[in-house]
Amino acid sequence: MDPKTRNLIALATVVVLMALAFWQAWPVQDKIAQGLDIKGGLSVILTAEPLGSGPLTEESMERVETILLERVDGFGLTEATVQRQGANAFLIQLPGVSDARQALEVLGEPGRLEFVDLSSVTESATIDLAYQHIEADRAGGVVDLEPLEPGSYEPFMTGEVITSAQVTTDQFGNAAVSVTMSPAGTQTWGEVTTRLAPARGQVLIVLDGYAKSAPAVQEPILTGDTQITGQFTFDEAKRLAAVLQAGALPVDLTVDESRVVGPTLGQESLQQGLLAALMGLALVVVFMVVYYRGLGVVSIGGLIVYGVLLVGSLGVLSSMGAFALTLPGIAGIILTIGVAADTSILIYERLKEEIDRGKTHRSAAKSAVRSAIATSIDADIVALVSAVALYALAIGPVRGFAFTLILGIFIDLVAAILFTGPVVRLLAEGWMTKAPWLFGVHGIGEEIAPKSRIDFMGKRRIFFAVSGALVAVSVAVLLFVGLTFGIDFRGGTSMTFVGAESTTTEAVRSALEAAGVPDTANATIQPTDEGGFIVRTAESDTAAAQRAFAEVTSALSLPEQDANVTTIGPGWGKSVTNAAILALAVSILAILLYISIRFEYKMSVSAVVALVHDTIVVLGVYALSGREVTPNTIAALLTILGYSLYDTIVVFHRIRENATGLTRTTFMDMTNESINQVLMRWANTGLIQVMPVVALFFFGGETLRDFAFAMAVGLVVAAYSTISLASPMYAVWKEREPRFQALRRKAEAHAAK
């Protein structure tokens, strides 16, 4: 098969894939599922602890998962999910839930239902307290009463015998819960009711230590069907039925993280994310067209192919229930705009270089596409390593960022192989030869002005000194200023209030104090660009935080339906920190291993030294800025591990290529020449990566601003370290090898003549 036919087949394949993607993703608003931070709802992470001194078994965790699934089903939400998180936690997502406080109570209730023969209770204080429970329940709650003391009563049967529970009405039309029992429960229930019926004895029904009712047995109940009555509203009866249906939890569940997002606020965040994506795309498109002319237009086509295939893939995954778009996911998509353009830059710059060496446009296009895609694959694999580590080991919403980043990297390679490469090869056979100026390349035989060369290696000591100073200053800042950790690491609550244009910071602080929020003097109250406030407090109790939010919005006459309340338990920060450290360590080790295998260990060590340099400097700048460290910041740091090596891999590729058969110059001089050869692609790929991040910083909203700031700083520092640290360090190390020492002596002897 001739090359032209292969290129046309590749383009035809792209057309078919785009048609399928369009079919799967249109209309986008219906085909791509939205996460809770966009759609609105409740996301909660529950951590399980054993009830007694025994271990937490897999059997009990499976039982808890089943119970939680059944309780979630009781909310009647079609897209609610329960997912295991690690060995002892569950992530529960309830999109569109109307009452977050009630939902949290239902999810965490132990659900221990007990049936007690009231005549068997001998202590009058227990009987009195039980009747107080019942009276208070009829009046609207038992908040101010203590539960029944364990051991003060002996149940003859527990809720484990209940096989079904549903909401019904009693003879007066009031809400009630009808239950059906297992054969063992039916037998016990029949025996007890037969014994109590003649004297109309009472059965005390106790739920989680609180007496709910004490009906008198009118007649023996032999069928196992019975009814629980009380002063229930239908919502309360529905809630009780959900708990009874699932049964008692075999563990203690603690709310370690809860996030409540109002639908309006979520949609505003979506609009901000989409605006940032469009602005980032616009910046990239303008640069590519201005700098690369006709080839820039080809890159627009490549971005369209990439975008359609990405959206189509998200549509397919959404239909399978494997994906929901979140704000961190949007950040990942925005970041991959730069990835997609980078591959085109590698192809175009290599094409120009091959033509300048005297090759025909056709021959240059073949070798340029082949070499550039090979380089891109190596660079993308390094980026994938950190993204996969982030997805596998991170906790919470940042996994959505890692997922879209991974998917975007794969689709970028597909677009480059099936579209950009074939189009460049086809153009090189026709239009590019006829009008090379239109594509920003030289014509065959055209005189080429000599390019200036920068002596990077000659300035290596200056670079080393600057890098050392940057690291020293950053370490000093980290030691004496320190990082400000957000509530995800230290525990607490973050509340976002909207519609507060006329509200002052002092009014918000006073309302927080009136609502009983602890340590309001040290609470941070930050105005937002959208006319609201972000408040961070030390409150780590989910229920108390929800009550405080409701009281503050009521006191300040703010819209409560646009809530955004995140509460992190005091122990959850340790889990987040450990996961971040583990992901960082795994990423560095994996990158070290891959570069050692693909290139050599000296390259991998030089690259990792540059990574450590970049990480320390970014943390120092971040500490100096006073920004809070959030999971999005950690995502940025882990992403920088991969992205900071993109340019390093490009340079290392060229060094390895030029080192083959090196006999006439020193390794140091060859490294310097290699950097100069790829200087424009180093500059342009770095610039293209920064553009979408800058757009995200200015247009992506408060939620993603910390991520964008860390990424922007990291990309700039990484671009610097490629030239100033990784490459010179590798060259100095290699020059000590006997072969290259001999070349150095030979060059020095020749220069002395």
mmCIF file of N, CA and C in Angstrom, residues 496-539:
data_model
loop_
_atom_site.group_PDB
_atom_site.id
_atom_site.type_symbol
_atom_site.label_atom_id
_atom_site.label_comp_id
_atom_site.label_asym_id
_atom_site.label_seq_id
_atom_site.Cartn_x
_atom_site.Cartn_y
_atom_site.Cartn_z
ATOM 1 N N THR A 496 -19.450 28.553 51.391
ATOM 2 C CA THR A 496 -19.506 29.586 50.359
ATOM 3 C C THR A 496 -20.888 30.222 50.380
ATOM 4 N N PHE A 497 -20.922 31.520 50.626
ATOM 5 C CA PHE A 497 -22.175 32.272 50.632
ATOM 6 C C PHE A 497 -22.246 33.113 49.360
ATOM 7 N N VAL A 498 -23.409 33.136 48.732
ATOM 8 C CA VAL A 498 -23.598 33.925 47.515
ATOM 9 C C VAL A 498 -24.666 34.986 47.759
ATOM 10 N N GLY A 499 -24.759 35.910 46.822
ATOM 11 C CA GLY A 499 -25.768 36.957 46.938
ATOM 12 C C GLY A 499 -25.533 37.872 48.115
ATOM 13 N N ALA A 500 -24.231 38.098 48.438
ATOM 14 C CA ALA A 500 -23.909 38.884 49.638
ATOM 15 C C ALA A 500 -23.218 40.189 49.281
ATOM 16 N N GLU A 501 -23.624 40.804 48.186
ATOM 17 C CA GLU A 501 -22.964 42.038 47.729
ATOM 18 C C GLU A 501 -23.031 43.145 48.771
ATOM 19 N N SER A 502 -24.126 43.216 49.487
ATOM 20 C CA SER A 502 -24.302 44.304 50.467
ATOM 21 C C SER A 502 -23.925 43.893 51.881
ATOM 22 N N THR A 503 -23.365 42.705 52.057
ATOM 23 C CA THR A 503 -23.012 42.198 53.378
ATOM 24 C C THR A 503 -21.537 42.458 53.658
ATOM 25 N N THR A 504 -21.213 42.841 54.871
ATOM 26 C CA THR A 504 -19.831 43.121 55.247
ATOM 27 C C THR A 504 -19.198 41.908 55.920
ATOM 28 N N THR A 505 -17.869 41.920 55.965
ATOM 29 C CA THR A 505 -17.134 40.851 56.639
ATOM 30 C C THR A 505 -17.496 40.791 58.116
ATOM 31 N N GLU A 506 -17.655 41.944 58.733
ATOM 32 C CA GLU A 506 -18.000 41.990 60.153
ATOM 33 C C GLU A 506 -19.369 41.380 60.405
ATOM 34 N N ALA A 507 -20.310 41.620 59.488
ATOM 35 C CA ALA A 507 -21.652 41.048 59.645
ATOM 36 C C ALA A 507 -21.609 39.530 59.548
ATOM 37 N N VAL A 508 -20.791 39.022 58.637
ATOM 38 C CA VAL A 508 -20.662 37.570 58.501
ATOM 39 C C VAL A 508 -20.054 36.970 59.762
ATOM 40 N N ARG A 509 -19.020 37.623 60.306
ATOM 41 C CA ARG A 509 -18.371 37.102 61.507
ATOM 42 C C ARG A 509 -19.337 37.119 62.694
ATOM 43 N N SER A 510 -20.132 38.172 62.801
ATOM 44 C CA SER A 510 -21.113 38.250 63.889
ATOM 45 C C SER A 510 -22.164 37.158 63.759
ATOM 46 N N ALA A 511 -22.609 36.911 62.524
ATOM 47 C CA ALA A 511 -23.606 35.858 62.302
ATOM 48 C C ALA A 511 -23.028 34.489 62.629
ATOM 49 N N LEU A 512 -21.754 34.259 62.315
ATOM 50 C CA LEU A 512 -21.106 32.991 62.650
ATOM 51 C C LEU A 512 -21.046 32.804 64.161
ATOM 52 N N GLU A 513 -20.705 33.862 64.879
ATOM 53 C CA GLU A 513 -20.623 33.789 66.333
ATOM 54 C C GLU A 513 -21.997 33.517 66.938
ATOM 55 N N ALA A 514 -23.020 34.163 66.392
ATOM 56 C CA ALA A 514 -24.381 33.947 66.892
ATOM 57 C C ALA A 514 -24.857 32.526 66.621
ATOM 58 N N ALA A 515 -24.331 31.921 65.570
ATOM 59 C CA ALA A 515 -24.726 30.550 65.220
ATOM 60 C C ALA A 515 -23.962 29.510 66.019
ATOM 61 N N GLY A 516 -23.054 29.958 66.878
ATOM 62 C CA GLY A 516 -22.332 29.025 67.732
ATOM 63 C C GLY A 516 -21.109 28.407 67.100
ATOM 64 N N VAL A 517 -20.606 28.995 66.019
ATOM 65 C CA VAL A 517 -19.408 28.463 65.371
ATOM 66 C C VAL A 517 -18.209 28.720 66.280
ATOM 67 N N PRO A 518 -17.389 27.705 66.559
ATOM 68 C CA PRO A 518 -16.262 27.891 67.481
ATOM 69 C C PRO A 518 -15.143 28.730 66.868
ATOM 70 N N ASP A 519 -14.466 29.474 67.721
ATOM 71 C CA ASP A 519 -13.263 30.232 67.360
ATOM 72 C C ASP A 519 -13.494 31.139 66.149
ATOM 73 N N THR A 520 -14.568 31.907 66.179
ATOM 74 C CA THR A 520 -14.878 32.777 65.037
ATOM 75 C C THR A 520 -13.845 33.881 64.855
ATOM 76 N N ALA A 521 -13.121 34.213 65.918
ATOM 77 C CA ALA A 521 -12.112 35.268 65.801
ATOM 78 C C ALA A 521 -11.016 34.874 64.827
ATOM 79 N N ASN A 522 -10.745 33.555 64.717
ATOM 80 C CA ASN A 522 -9.699 33.069 63.814
ATOM 81 C C ASN A 522 -10.257 32.508 62.513
ATOM 82 N N ALA A 523 -11.566 32.615 62.331
ATOM 83 C CA ALA A 523 -12.156 32.158 61.065
ATOM 84 C C ALA A 523 -11.719 33.092 59.935
ATOM 85 N N THR A 524 -11.401 32.526 58.794
ATOM 86 C CA THR A 524 -11.030 33.342 57.639
ATOM 87 C C THR A 524 -12.264 33.613 56.793
ATOM 88 N N ILE A 525 -12.481 34.868 56.445
ATOM 89 C CA ILE A 525 -13.633 35.287 55.643
ATOM 90 C C ILE A 525 -13.090 36.006 54.418
ATOM 91 N N GLN A 526 -13.227 35.363 53.277
ATOM 92 C CA GLN A 526 -12.620 35.867 52.040
ATOM 93 C C GLN A 526 -13.706 36.258 51.039
ATOM 94 N N PRO A 527 -13.769 37.533 50.638
ATOM 95 C CA PRO A 527 -14.733 37.934 49.599
ATOM 96 C C PRO A 527 -14.386 37.273 48.260
ATOM 97 N N THR A 528 -15.403 36.966 47.458
ATOM 98 C CA THR A 528 -15.189 36.368 46.146
ATOM 99 C C THR A 528 -15.494 37.383 45.047
ATOM 100 N N ASP A 529 -15.041 37.055 43.845
ATOM 101 C CA ASP A 529 -15.284 37.943 42.711
ATOM 102 C C ASP A 529 -16.755 37.984 42.318
ATOM 103 N N GLU A 530 -17.528 36.986 42.784
ATOM 104 C CA GLU A 530 -18.928 36.878 42.384
ATOM 105 C C GLU A 530 -19.880 37.515 43.388
ATOM 106 N N GLY A 531 -19.363 38.329 44.312
ATOM 107 C CA GLY A 531 -20.227 38.997 45.272
ATOM 108 C C GLY A 531 -20.652 38.120 46.424
ATOM 109 N N GLY A 532 -19.762 37.269 46.882
ATOM 110 C CA GLY A 532 -20.078 36.409 48.017
ATOM 111 C C GLY A 532 -18.901 36.318 48.966
ATOM 112 N N PHE A 533 -18.926 35.296 49.829
ATOM 113 C CA PHE A 533 -17.847 35.087 50.785
ATOM 114 C C PHE A 533 -17.515 33.605 50.858
ATOM 115 N N ILE A 534 -16.236 33.293 51.048
ATOM 116 C CA ILE A 534 -15.801 31.948 51.406
ATOM 117 C C ILE A 534 -15.332 32.019 52.851
ATOM 118 N N VAL A 535 -15.983 31.254 53.713
ATOM 119 C CA VAL A 535 -15.682 31.265 55.142
ATOM 120 C C VAL A 535 -15.089 29.915 55.523
ATOM 121 N N ARG A 536 -13.962 29.960 56.240
ATOM 122 C CA ARG A 536 -13.321 28.732 56.717
ATOM 123 C C ARG A 536 -13.235 28.790 58.231
ATOM 124 N N THR A 537 -13.790 27.768 58.877
ATOM 125 C CA THR A 537 -13.838 27.731 60.340
ATOM 126 C C THR A 537 -13.264 26.411 60.852
ATOM 127 N N ALA A 538 -13.098 26.339 62.161
ATOM 128 C CA ALA A 538 -12.549 25.136 62.785
ATOM 129 C C ALA A 538 -13.622 24.084 63.049
ATOM 130 N N GLU A 539 -14.885 24.365 62.719
ATOM 131 C CA GLU A 539 -15.974 23.419 62.983
ATOM 132 C C GLU A 539 -15.769 22.151 62.157
#
